[in-house]
């Protein structure tokens, strides 16, 4: 048996927090001394509370579990949901780490970014089939979760319609009507088909770009920033102005994203 002070020391939890647990009925004393009024607690009580808290459950959820208000199926569902939340958090952290590493490489090469790989050329009209959705920002961490599912759904619909791609994927962007930095993401692929009313995707001709500053990025789109910054440096040095968002033409898209080859096409004013 432990006092609140002992509990706090051995469980590495503040006595103030334990008193709060006691006050809300989460931590009940196993025994109360009838003379001194001291409350004593069993180690198993604290261990269960700490274990459930470490799993990310709220105090209300911990109380419901300890009070047997949650059956085994409900507890399994709560743990499954918590696992999904943790997996999502890990994926987001991994994506952020990729961005940090890309930024570090960019900083390390600051002042000596190569610009000889930038080519100005005319981009002709191209016909694409595409699906669209809105991303919160133009940042890679917001674009990725939107454009990936868009392409998966687009290819599924193309297959169902019997429309075969005849060229690379072409992703393009524009400011969303709602503003606040949101962008409309258009995930497209080159096709030779004509528009038809029965299609559950759009077929349209993208207008030509008279002068586009282009550069080829090799690797995952999660690491696009250093390449985009080389292009930005070239534009700034040459006194060029952008006329809109760059198109992304997926020249090679093998299963290994680190081997992707993508051309950025920045329209020049």
XYZ file of N, CA and C in Angstrom:
807
model
N 0.832 -1.199 0.000
C 0.000 0.000 0.000
C 0.871 1.256 0.000
N 0.430 2.266 -0.687
C 1.180 3.505 -0.816
C 0.310 4.695 -0.438
N 0.967 5.704 0.150
C 0.296 6.988 0.342
C 0.365 7.759 -0.974
N -0.321 8.884 -1.017
C -0.258 9.732 -2.215
C 1.186 10.119 -2.522
N 1.955 10.476 -1.469
C 3.346 10.867 -1.657
C 4.185 9.735 -2.212
N 3.979 8.523 -1.667
C 4.722 7.362 -2.158
C 4.375 7.099 -3.621
N 3.084 7.168 -3.894
C 2.621 6.956 -5.261
C 3.287 7.922 -6.236
N 3.318 9.178 -5.817
C 3.888 10.207 -6.679
C 5.354 9.922 -6.950
N 6.066 9.468 -5.932
C 7.494 9.219 -6.076
C 7.767 7.992 -6.938
N 7.080 6.896 -6.642
C 7.339 5.662 -7.376
C 6.725 5.668 -8.776
N 5.592 6.332 -8.907
C 4.939 6.359 -10.208
C 5.379 7.513 -11.082
N 6.232 8.418 -10.493
C 6.719 9.585 -11.225
C 5.558 10.420 -11.776
N 4.561 10.584 -10.933
C 3.401 11.413 -11.226
C 3.279 12.414 -10.093
N 2.919 13.646 -10.418
C 2.830 14.659 -9.375
C 1.730 14.324 -8.373
N 1.992 14.654 -7.125
C 0.983 14.434 -6.081
C -0.272 15.232 -6.390
N -0.107 16.420 -6.965
C -1.253 17.258 -7.329
C -2.148 16.548 -8.339
N -1.538 15.882 -9.331
C -2.306 15.155 -10.322
C -3.015 13.967 -9.694
N -2.340 13.268 -8.774
C -2.959 12.126 -8.115
C -4.153 12.564 -7.262
N -4.020 13.695 -6.595
C -5.153 14.206 -5.809
C -6.321 14.562 -6.730
N -5.991 15.049 -7.927
C -7.039 15.344 -8.904
C -7.728 14.051 -9.329
N -6.946 12.995 -9.580
C -7.526 11.703 -9.928
C -8.457 11.216 -8.815
N -8.002 11.410 -7.589
C -8.795 10.994 -6.436
C -10.091 11.797 -6.364
N -9.988 13.106 -6.598
C -11.156 13.983 -6.488
C -12.229 13.648 -7.514
N -11.825 13.209 -8.708
C -12.811 12.916 -9.749
C -13.226 11.446 -9.748
N -12.753 10.699 -8.738
C -13.171 9.311 -8.607
C -12.409 8.331 -9.460
N -11.319 8.776 -10.066
C -10.532 7.900 -10.926
C -9.608 7.007 -10.110
N -9.116 7.529 -9.010
C -8.189 6.800 -8.143
C -8.787 6.749 -6.736
N -9.330 5.605 -6.397
C -9.965 5.460 -5.081
C -9.019 4.738 -4.130
N -8.988 5.147 -2.856
C -8.079 4.484 -1.909
C -8.509 3.035 -1.664
N -7.501 2.143 -1.560
C -7.789 0.752 -1.222
C -8.104 0.619 0.263
N -7.509 1.525 1.053
C -7.767 1.494 2.499
C -7.600 2.887 3.071
N -8.420 3.246 4.015
C -8.307 4.524 4.713
C -8.100 4.260 6.195
N -7.048 4.816 6.769
C -6.771 4.627 8.189
C -7.874 5.309 8.995
N -8.576 4.549 9.851
C -9.707 5.130 10.591
C -9.288 6.191 11.611
N -8.035 6.164 12.043
C -7.576 7.113 13.051
C -6.962 8.367 12.412
N -6.021 8.148 11.492
C -5.324 9.300 10.904
C -6.046 9.859 9.672
N -6.899 9.034 9.054
C -7.569 9.480 7.828
C -6.693 9.357 6.590
N -5.469 8.858 6.762
C -4.587 8.682 5.612
C -5.178 7.670 4.643
N -5.021 7.969 3.370
C -5.513 7.074 2.333
C -4.341 6.283 1.752
N -4.585 5.007 1.517
C -3.561 4.133 0.957
C -4.080 3.514 -0.342
N -3.150 3.363 -1.279
C -3.528 2.908 -2.618
C -2.665 1.718 -3.021
N -3.248 0.848 -3.858
C -2.513 -0.313 -4.370
C -1.757 0.080 -5.641
N -0.572 -0.500 -5.815
C 0.259 -0.166 -6.966
C -0.457 -0.466 -8.281
N -1.257 -1.536 -8.299
C -1.943 -1.912 -9.541
C -2.880 -0.816 -10.015
N -3.445 -0.065 -9.078
C -4.348 1.023 -9.462
C -3.628 2.057 -10.322
N -2.498 2.531 -9.808
C -1.751 3.558 -10.525
C -1.204 3.016 -11.836
N -0.729 1.768 -11.812
C -0.150 1.191 -13.020
C -1.167 1.160 -14.164
N -2.420 0.805 -13.851
C -3.450 0.739 -14.890
C -3.754 2.135 -15.426
N -3.842 3.110 -14.516
C -4.145 4.474 -14.940
C -3.035 5.013 -15.842
N -1.787 4.841 -15.421
C -0.655 5.342 -16.196
C -0.580 4.637 -17.553
N -0.805 3.310 -17.545
C -0.747 2.556 -18.802
C -1.797 3.057 -19.786
N -3.012 3.287 -19.307
C -4.087 3.759 -20.184
C -3.832 5.188 -20.647
N -3.298 6.022 -19.769
C -2.967 7.395 -20.154
C -1.869 7.405 -21.209
N -0.875 6.522 -21.040
C 0.218 6.447 -22.007
C -0.277 6.002 -23.379
N -1.390 5.274 -23.411
C -1.962 4.857 -24.692
C -2.724 5.988 -25.362
N -2.883 7.099 -24.639
C -3.525 8.264 -25.237
C -4.991 8.417 -24.909
N -5.511 7.608 -23.986
C -6.913 7.734 -23.609
C -7.121 8.968 -22.731
N -8.307 9.572 -22.856
C -8.651 10.711 -21.999
C -8.987 10.206 -20.610
N -9.026 11.122 -19.638
C -9.390 10.732 -18.268
C -10.785 10.128 -18.220
N -11.700 10.680 -19.011
C -13.058 10.132 -19.049
C -13.043 8.696 -19.563
N -12.257 8.440 -20.612
C -12.163 7.088 -21.160
C -11.499 6.143 -20.164
N -10.456 6.625 -19.466
C -9.795 5.800 -18.453
C -10.784 5.423 -17.362
N -11.574 6.403 -16.927
C -12.563 6.142 -15.866
C -13.578 5.101 -16.331
N -14.059 5.223 -17.559
C -15.044 4.273 -18.080
C -14.462 2.865 -18.158
N -13.186 2.760 -18.533
C -12.539 1.445 -18.624
C -12.373 0.844 -17.231
N -11.893 1.645 -16.295
C -11.661 1.142 -14.937
C -12.965 0.794 -14.226
N -14.033 1.481 -14.599
C -15.332 1.223 -13.975
C -16.107 0.124 -14.707
N -15.432 -0.526 -15.662
C -16.058 -1.594 -16.459
C -17.285 -1.104 -17.210
N -17.249 0.185 -17.601
C -18.335 0.729 -18.408
C -18.120 0.433 -19.895
N -16.956 -0.151 -20.216
C -16.598 -0.449 -21.603
C -16.414 -1.958 -21.737
N -17.167 -2.575 -22.669
C -17.004 -4.012 -22.861
C -15.788 -4.302 -23.748
N -15.494 -5.579 -23.922
C -14.276 -5.956 -24.644
C -14.309 -5.502 -26.102
N -15.473 -5.561 -26.742
C -15.573 -5.118 -28.135
C -15.339 -3.615 -28.247
N -15.907 -2.860 -27.303
C -15.729 -1.406 -27.316
C -14.266 -1.047 -27.050
N -13.639 -1.774 -26.108
C -12.229 -1.510 -25.816
C -11.361 -1.838 -27.022
N -11.680 -2.920 -27.705
C -10.943 -3.275 -28.914
C -11.092 -2.185 -29.971
N -12.301 -1.653 -30.089
C -12.532 -0.571 -31.036
C -11.773 0.683 -30.666
N -11.721 1.010 -29.355
C -10.986 2.183 -28.899
C -9.497 2.030 -29.191
N -8.974 0.837 -28.954
C -7.546 0.602 -29.207
C -7.242 0.617 -30.702
N -8.154 0.093 -31.509
C -7.965 0.112 -32.957
C -7.933 1.543 -33.473
N -8.855 2.366 -32.965
C -8.883 3.772 -33.362
C -7.611 4.480 -32.922
N -7.154 4.186 -31.698
C -5.930 4.814 -31.195
C -4.731 4.401 -32.035
N -4.690 3.129 -32.444
C -3.599 2.666 -33.297
C -3.596 3.417 -34.622
N -4.786 3.613 -35.196
C -4.882 4.349 -36.463
C -4.413 5.790 -36.289
N -4.755 6.421 -35.156
C -4.318 7.794 -34.893
C -2.803 7.873 -34.775
N -2.210 6.886 -34.087
C -0.757 6.874 -33.923
C -0.054 6.620 -35.262
N -0.619 5.721 -36.081
C -0.024 5.447 -37.392
C -0.068 6.694 -38.266
N -1.200 7.431 -38.198
C -1.315 8.662 -38.973
C -0.304 9.693 -38.498
N -0.132 9.776 -37.167
C 0.829 10.733 -36.606
C 2.254 10.370 -37.020
N 2.563 9.062 -37.034
C 3.898 8.616 -37.450
C 4.140 8.926 -38.922
N 3.115 8.720 -39.751
C 3.260 9.011 -41.180
C 3.472 10.504 -41.399
N 2.725 11.316 -40.638
C 2.885 12.766 -40.770
C 4.275 13.197 -40.314
N 4.763 12.587 -39.208
C 6.094 12.928 -38.713
C 7.172 12.510 -39.714
N 6.974 11.344 -40.348
C 7.948 10.876 -41.348
C 7.978 11.817 -42.543
N 6.789 12.289 -42.965
C 6.734 13.228 -44.087
C 7.404 14.543 -43.728
N 7.190 14.984 -42.491
C 7.825 16.219 -42.033
C 9.341 16.064 -41.996
N 9.811 14.883 -41.572
C 11.244 14.623 -41.526
C 11.858 14.692 -42.924
N 11.147 14.167 -43.907
C 11.624 14.248 -45.298
C 11.756 15.707 -45.711
N 10.759 16.522 -45.337
C 10.810 17.945 -45.672
C 11.985 18.640 -44.984
N 12.221 18.299 -43.716
C 13.331 18.894 -42.974
C 14.660 18.550 -43.643
N 14.821 17.284 -44.034
C 16.061 16.862 -44.679
C 16.254 17.579 -46.020
N 15.145 17.732 -46.767
C 15.238 18.431 -48.049
C 15.616 19.889 -47.841
N 15.039 20.518 -46.805
C 15.368 21.915 -46.506
C 16.831 22.046 -46.088
N 17.315 21.079 -45.321
C 18.712 21.121 -44.897
C 19.647 21.042 -46.093
N 19.320 20.145 -47.024
C 20.152 20.036 -48.226
C 20.126 21.336 -49.017
N 18.955 21.964 -49.045
C 18.834 23.233 -49.760
C 19.675 24.312 -49.104
N 19.629 24.372 -47.752
C 20.403 25.370 -47.016
C 21.899 25.136 -47.206
N 22.305 23.854 -47.160
C 23.723 23.531 -47.310
C 24.264 23.930 -48.681
N 23.374 23.933 -49.685
C 23.826 24.294 -51.035
C 23.504 25.746 -51.375
N 23.013 26.523 -50.410
C 22.641 27.925 -50.663
C 23.842 28.699 -51.214
N 23.594 29.446 -52.233
C 24.665 30.237 -52.819
C 25.428 29.512 -53.906
N 25.180 28.222 -54.053
C 25.854 27.485 -55.120
C 24.892 26.509 -55.802
N 23.618 26.910 -55.841
C 22.628 26.095 -56.533
C 22.884 26.125 -58.039
N 22.941 24.980 -58.678
C 23.130 24.981 -60.127
C 21.875 25.485 -60.826
N 22.060 26.266 -61.874
C 20.909 26.756 -62.637
C 21.004 26.360 -64.102
N 22.079 25.643 -64.458
C 22.253 25.300 -65.866
C 21.230 24.261 -66.326
N 20.521 23.609 -65.383
C 19.543 22.602 -65.763
C 18.192 23.208 -66.121
N 18.035 24.525 -65.985
C 16.773 25.175 -66.326
C 16.741 25.440 -67.828
N 15.656 25.015 -68.470
C 15.495 25.179 -69.914
C 14.186 25.915 -70.178
N 14.232 26.946 -71.010
C 13.027 27.674 -71.407
C 12.533 27.082 -72.722
N 11.265 26.717 -72.754
C 10.726 26.111 -73.974
C 9.235 26.374 -74.086
N 8.704 26.079 -75.244
C 7.267 26.176 -75.493
C 6.621 24.843 -75.151
N 5.507 24.908 -74.423
C 4.764 23.694 -74.083
C 3.479 23.691 -74.907
N 3.304 22.717 -75.792
C 2.114 22.711 -76.659
C 0.847 22.321 -75.915
N -0.271 22.504 -76.567
C -1.561 22.067 -76.033
C -1.531 20.563 -75.783
N -2.130 20.142 -74.694
C -2.161 18.718 -74.374
C -3.545 18.374 -73.838
N -4.060 17.229 -74.264
C -5.381 16.780 -73.799
C -5.205 15.823 -72.619
N -5.954 16.095 -71.554
C -5.835 15.272 -70.349
C -7.213 14.887 -69.838
N -7.245 13.770 -69.134
C -8.396 13.401 -68.305
C -7.979 13.696 -66.872
N -8.861 14.300 -66.094
C -8.440 14.689 -64.754
C -9.583 14.673 -63.748
N -9.177 14.578 -62.475
C -10.057 14.760 -61.326
C -9.470 15.873 -60.490
N -10.311 16.554 -59.718
C -9.845 17.707 -58.943
C -10.342 17.647 -57.512
N -9.588 18.263 -56.631
C -9.967 18.394 -55.220
C -9.200 19.576 -54.652
N -9.529 19.968 -53.427
C -8.908 21.134 -52.800
C -7.931 20.688 -51.711
N -6.742 21.289 -51.704
C -5.750 21.075 -50.645
C -5.652 22.344 -49.809
N -5.341 22.183 -48.539
C -5.322 23.325 -47.617
C -4.283 24.363 -48.000
N -3.116 23.896 -48.487
C -2.052 24.806 -48.911
C -1.319 24.176 -50.091
N -0.358 24.926 -50.635
C 0.463 24.435 -51.739
C 1.689 23.679 -51.226
N 1.817 23.548 -49.913
C 2.958 22.850 -49.331
C 2.882 21.351 -49.648
N 4.033 20.693 -49.869
C 4.029 19.267 -50.212
C 3.268 18.400 -49.216
N 3.342 18.733 -47.917
C 2.669 17.894 -46.930
C 1.150 17.959 -47.034
N 0.624 19.020 -47.668
C -0.822 19.113 -47.885
C -1.219 18.610 -49.274
N -0.328 18.767 -50.248
C -0.627 18.312 -51.608
C -0.610 16.785 -51.686
N 0.389 16.146 -51.081
C 0.550 14.700 -51.180
C -0.689 13.891 -50.819
N -1.292 14.155 -49.639
C -2.467 13.353 -49.256
C -3.678 13.580 -50.146
N -3.670 14.649 -50.945
C -4.797 14.931 -51.838
C -4.551 14.334 -53.218
N -3.368 14.578 -53.774
C -3.125 14.189 -55.165
C -2.941 12.682 -55.327
N -2.395 12.019 -54.327
C -2.221 10.566 -54.425
C -3.551 9.841 -54.616
N -4.519 10.035 -53.701
C -5.830 9.394 -53.872
C -6.543 9.830 -55.151
N -6.331 11.089 -55.583
C -6.955 11.547 -56.820
C -6.487 10.705 -58.005
N -5.179 10.465 -58.077
C -4.658 9.668 -59.188
C -5.148 8.218 -59.117
N -5.203 7.665 -57.911
C -5.705 6.293 -57.784
C -7.135 6.191 -58.292
N -7.959 7.155 -57.910
C -9.357 7.149 -58.335
C -9.478 7.431 -59.831
N -8.634 8.330 -60.346
C -8.676 8.645 -61.769
C -8.384 7.410 -62.613
N -7.327 6.686 -62.269
C -6.978 5.505 -63.056
C -8.046 4.413 -62.929
N -8.687 4.328 -61.754
C -9.775 3.360 -61.597
C -10.927 3.714 -62.542
N -11.277 4.999 -62.598
C -12.390 5.430 -63.452
C -12.042 5.310 -64.935
N -10.804 5.608 -65.277
C -10.388 5.455 -66.674
C -10.493 3.996 -67.109
N -10.059 3.087 -66.242
C -10.152 1.670 -66.561
C -11.594 1.228 -66.746
N -12.478 1.711 -65.860
C -13.888 1.342 -65.964
C -14.515 1.886 -67.243
N -14.020 3.044 -67.712
C -14.566 3.667 -68.924
C -13.876 3.172 -70.188
N -12.844 2.354 -70.034
C -12.124 1.850 -71.195
C -11.262 2.903 -71.871
N -10.849 3.896 -71.114
C -10.002 4.966 -71.653
C -8.560 4.720 -71.190
N -7.645 4.549 -72.126
C -6.252 4.257 -71.781
C -5.410 5.527 -71.854
N -4.560 5.768 -70.845
C -3.635 6.908 -70.921
C -2.700 6.746 -72.105
N -2.371 7.850 -72.750
C -1.453 7.809 -73.897
C -0.195 8.628 -73.640
N -0.045 9.133 -72.436
C 1.113 9.955 -72.108
C 1.268 10.079 -70.607
N 2.138 10.970 -70.169
C 2.442 11.093 -68.744
C 1.323 11.749 -67.945
N 1.447 11.660 -66.636
C 0.551 12.388 -65.758
C 0.918 13.864 -65.766
N -0.094 14.708 -65.653
C 0.123 16.155 -65.609
C -0.680 16.722 -64.440
N 0.016 17.175 -63.434
C -0.645 17.792 -62.284
C -0.543 19.307 -62.413
N -1.645 19.979 -62.103
C -1.631 21.440 -62.167
C -2.434 21.995 -61.001
N -2.253 23.285 -60.736
C -2.828 23.891 -59.542
C -3.357 25.287 -59.859
N -4.325 25.710 -59.046
C -4.825 27.073 -59.137
C -5.383 27.462 -57.775
N -5.450 28.762 -57.525
C -5.979 29.232 -56.248
C -7.430 28.800 -56.081
N -7.759 28.322 -54.888
C -9.132 27.918 -54.604
C -10.005 29.151 -54.386
N -11.274 29.093 -54.768
C -12.169 30.251 -54.598
C -12.288 30.716 -53.162
N -12.183 29.781 -52.200
C -12.350 30.162 -50.802
C -11.157 30.911 -50.229
N -10.040 30.943 -50.960
C -8.865 31.685 -50.500
C -8.184 31.004 -49.328
N -7.603 31.803 -48.435
C -6.896 31.308 -47.245
C -5.736 30.377 -47.595
N -5.157 30.574 -48.780
C -4.007 29.766 -49.160
C -4.358 28.417 -49.759
N -5.643 28.064 -49.808
C -6.047 26.772 -50.359
C -5.847 26.764 -51.869
N -5.581 25.589 -52.419
C -5.387 25.447 -53.863
C -6.237 24.302 -54.392
N -6.686 24.466 -55.636
C -7.375 23.382 -56.328
C -6.317 22.508 -56.995
N -6.345 21.231 -56.686
C -5.383 20.269 -57.228
C -6.051 19.517 -58.377
N -5.443 19.589 -59.553
C -5.943 18.863 -60.720
C -4.968 17.725 -61.026
N -5.414 16.492 -60.831
C -4.590 15.321 -61.135
C -5.012 14.792 -62.500
N -4.150 14.947 -63.499
C -4.515 14.558 -64.858
C -3.522 13.615 -65.487
N -3.921 13.027 -66.607
C -3.046 12.162 -67.384
C -3.400 12.360 -68.854
N -2.406 12.320 -69.707
C -2.617 12.549 -71.131
C -3.442 11.404 -71.728
N -4.477 11.763 -72.517
C -5.329 10.772 -73.183
C -5.590 11.232 -74.614
N -6.088 10.301 -75.432
C -6.454 10.641 -76.817
C -7.961 10.633 -77.002
N -8.703 10.377 -75.921
C -10.164 10.265 -76.007
C -10.824 11.633 -76.091
N -12.042 11.636 -76.599
C -12.837 12.857 -76.663
C -13.732 12.959 -75.428
N -14.101 14.163 -75.029
C -15.031 14.313 -73.902
C -16.353 13.611 -74.205
N -16.949 13.015 -73.182
C -18.229 12.328 -73.340
C -19.078 12.584 -72.110
N -20.385 12.758 -72.271
C -21.254 13.084 -71.128
C -21.321 11.986 -70.075
N -21.028 10.739 -70.467
C -21.127 9.652 -69.501
C -19.905 9.476 -68.625
N -18.830 10.200 -68.875
C -17.607 10.039 -68.096
C -17.759 10.664 -66.704
N -17.240 9.984 -65.705
C -17.235 10.552 -64.352
C -15.871 11.178 -64.047
N -15.256 11.721 -65.065
C -14.020 12.489 -64.961
C -14.071 13.506 -66.093
N -13.220 14.516 -66.019
C -13.244 15.564 -67.035
C -12.145 15.337 -68.065
N -12.469 15.552 -69.326
C -11.468 15.539 -70.404
C -11.421 16.946 -70.986
N -10.225 17.531 -71.007
C -10.086 18.893 -71.499
C -8.713 19.093 -72.115
N -8.596 20.148 -72.906
C -7.320 20.510 -73.524
C -6.666 21.612 -72.700
N -5.504 21.314 -72.150
C -4.765 22.338 -71.420
C -4.151 23.297 -72.430
N -4.271 24.595 -72.211
C -3.733 25.562 -73.179
C -2.208 25.486 -73.232
N -1.629 25.905 -74.337
C -0.165 25.888 -74.445
C 0.458 26.926 -73.521
N 1.708 26.693 -73.179
C 2.485 27.676 -72.423
C 3.546 28.207 -73.382
N 3.435 29.471 -73.752
C 4.346 30.033 -74.756
C 5.793 29.983 -74.304
N 6.027 30.351 -73.057
C 7.386 30.300 -72.502
C 7.311 29.697 -71.110
N 7.906 28.532 -70.945
C 7.921 27.861 -69.648
C 9.359 27.604 -69.235
N 9.688 27.968 -68.006
C 10.995 27.617 -67.437
C 10.851 26.223 -66.856
N 11.623 25.287 -67.368
C 11.458 23.891 -66.963
C 12.719 23.356 -66.308
N 12.506 22.422 -65.384
C 13.620 21.746 -64.723
C 13.150 20.352 -64.345
N 14.043 19.384 -64.395
C 13.694 17.998 -64.101
C 14.077 17.673 -62.660
N 13.099 17.140 -61.926
C 13.330 16.703 -60.544
C 13.390 15.181 -60.515
N 14.400 14.649 -59.868
C 14.541 13.201 -59.737
C 14.364 12.812 -58.276
N 13.373 11.976 -58.024
C 13.090 11.543 -56.658
C 11.635 11.766 -56.294
N 11.316 11.427 -55.070
C 9.953 11.579 -54.563
C 9.519 13.036 -54.591
N 8.234 13.256 -54.790
C 7.717 14.620 -54.769
C 7.782 15.218 -53.368
N 7.992 14.387 -52.359
C 8.170 14.901 -50.996
C 9.464 15.696 -50.870
N 10.380 15.500 -51.822
C 11.665 16.198 -51.767
C 11.794 17.223 -52.893
N 10.673 17.758 -53.330
C 10.652 18.660 -54.481
C 11.233 20.042 -54.180
N 11.249 20.452 -52.903
C 11.575 21.832 -52.576
C 12.952 22.291 -53.068
N 14.027 21.529 -52.892
C 15.322 22.002 -53.397
C 15.311 22.252 -54.901
N 14.642 21.374 -55.669
C 14.563 21.571 -57.116
C 13.762 22.820 -57.447
N 12.643 23.007 -56.740
C 11.822 24.193 -56.964
C 12.591 25.459 -56.622
N 13.462 25.381 -55.615
C 14.239 26.556 -55.224
C 15.332 26.870 -56.244
N 15.873 25.838 -56.898
C 16.828 26.087 -57.993
C 16.132 26.878 -59.095
N 14.918 26.469 -59.423
C 14.137 27.162 -60.445
C 13.834 28.596 -60.011
N 13.476 28.766 -58.738
C 13.180 30.114 -58.228
C 14.421 30.992 -58.273
N 15.594 30.420 -57.946
C 16.841 31.175 -57.979
C 17.154 31.622 -59.410
N 16.926 30.715 -60.372
C 17.170 31.043 -61.775
C 16.265 32.192 -62.210
N 15.005 32.159 -61.834
C 14.061 33.209 -62.216
C 14.445 34.539 -61.588
N 14.826 34.487 -60.305
C 15.188 35.720 -59.610
C 16.442 36.338 -60.213
N 17.442 35.494 -60.501
C 18.694 35.985 -61.073
C 18.479 36.589 -62.455
N 17.600 35.986 -63.250
C 17.364 36.458 -64.607
C 16.297 37.526 -64.718
N 15.691 37.907 -63.608
C 14.652 38.929 -63.641
C 13.349 38.463 -64.253
N 13.067 37.167 -64.171
C 11.831 36.633 -64.736
C 10.705 36.676 -63.706
N 9.466 36.684 -64.183
C 8.295 36.646 -63.309
C 7.429 35.443 -63.668
N 6.886 34.820 -62.637
C 6.008 33.674 -62.851
C 4.620 34.151 -63.270
N 3.982 33.356 -64.133
C 2.625 33.673 -64.576
C 1.603 32.713 -63.969
N 2.014 31.952 -62.973
C 1.082 31.011 -62.343
C 1.805 29.832 -61.742
N 1.031 28.882 -61.259
C 1.611 27.679 -60.661
C 2.290 26.825 -61.736
N 3.339 26.144 -61.324
C 4.039 25.241 -62.247
C 3.227 23.962 -62.455
N 3.240 23.460 -63.677
C 2.706 22.129 -63.938
C 3.768 21.098 -63.561
N 3.311 19.912 -63.184
C 4.211 18.806 -62.859
C 3.913 17.659 -63.814
N 4.881 17.361 -64.680
C 4.704 16.301 -65.673
C 5.482 15.081 -65.206
N 4.776 13.989 -64.937
C 5.386 12.779 -64.393
C 5.979 11.946 -65.519
N 7.259 12.140 -65.800
C 7.915 11.453 -66.910
C 8.134 9.976 -66.619
N 8.497 9.659 -65.381
C 8.696 8.263 -64.977
C 8.142 8.100 -63.568
N 7.279 7.096 -63.373
C 6.665 6.875 -62.054
C 6.725 5.400 -61.674
N 7.923 4.854 -61.415
C 8.012 3.453 -60.981
C 7.468 3.298 -59.556
N 7.370 2.073 -59.091
C 6.849 1.809 -57.750
C 7.689 2.496 -56.675
N 8.985 2.542 -56.885
C 9.886 3.213 -55.947
C 9.834 4.727 -56.202
N 9.205 5.466 -55.304
C 9.027 6.902 -55.510
C 10.353 7.659 -55.572
N 11.385 7.102 -54.963
C 12.688 7.760 -54.999
C 13.291 7.753 -56.414
N 12.695 6.976 -57.326
C 13.189 6.905 -58.694
C 12.274 7.639 -59.670
N 11.331 8.405 -59.141
C 10.442 9.182 -60.012
C 11.235 10.258 -60.756
N 10.773 10.583 -61.948
C 11.343 11.679 -62.735
C 10.190 12.612 -63.105
N 10.280 13.862 -62.679
C 9.190 14.824 -62.864
C 9.736 16.122 -63.434
N 9.069 16.643 -64.445
C 9.458 17.936 -65.007
C 8.533 19.022 -64.468
N 9.125 20.065 -63.913
C 8.367 21.258 -63.497
C 8.324 22.228 -64.658
N 7.146 22.739 -64.956
C 6.975 23.677 -66.057
C 6.375 24.974 -65.498
N 7.228 25.949 -65.258
C 6.815 27.239 -64.678
C 6.508 28.233 -65.788
N 5.252 28.673 -65.914
C 4.922 29.657 -66.975
C 5.553 31.018 -66.650
N 6.159 31.614 -67.665
C 6.805 32.915 -67.479
C 5.915 34.030 -68.012
N 5.873 35.125 -67.262
C 5.074 36.273 -67.688
C 5.747 36.951 -68.861
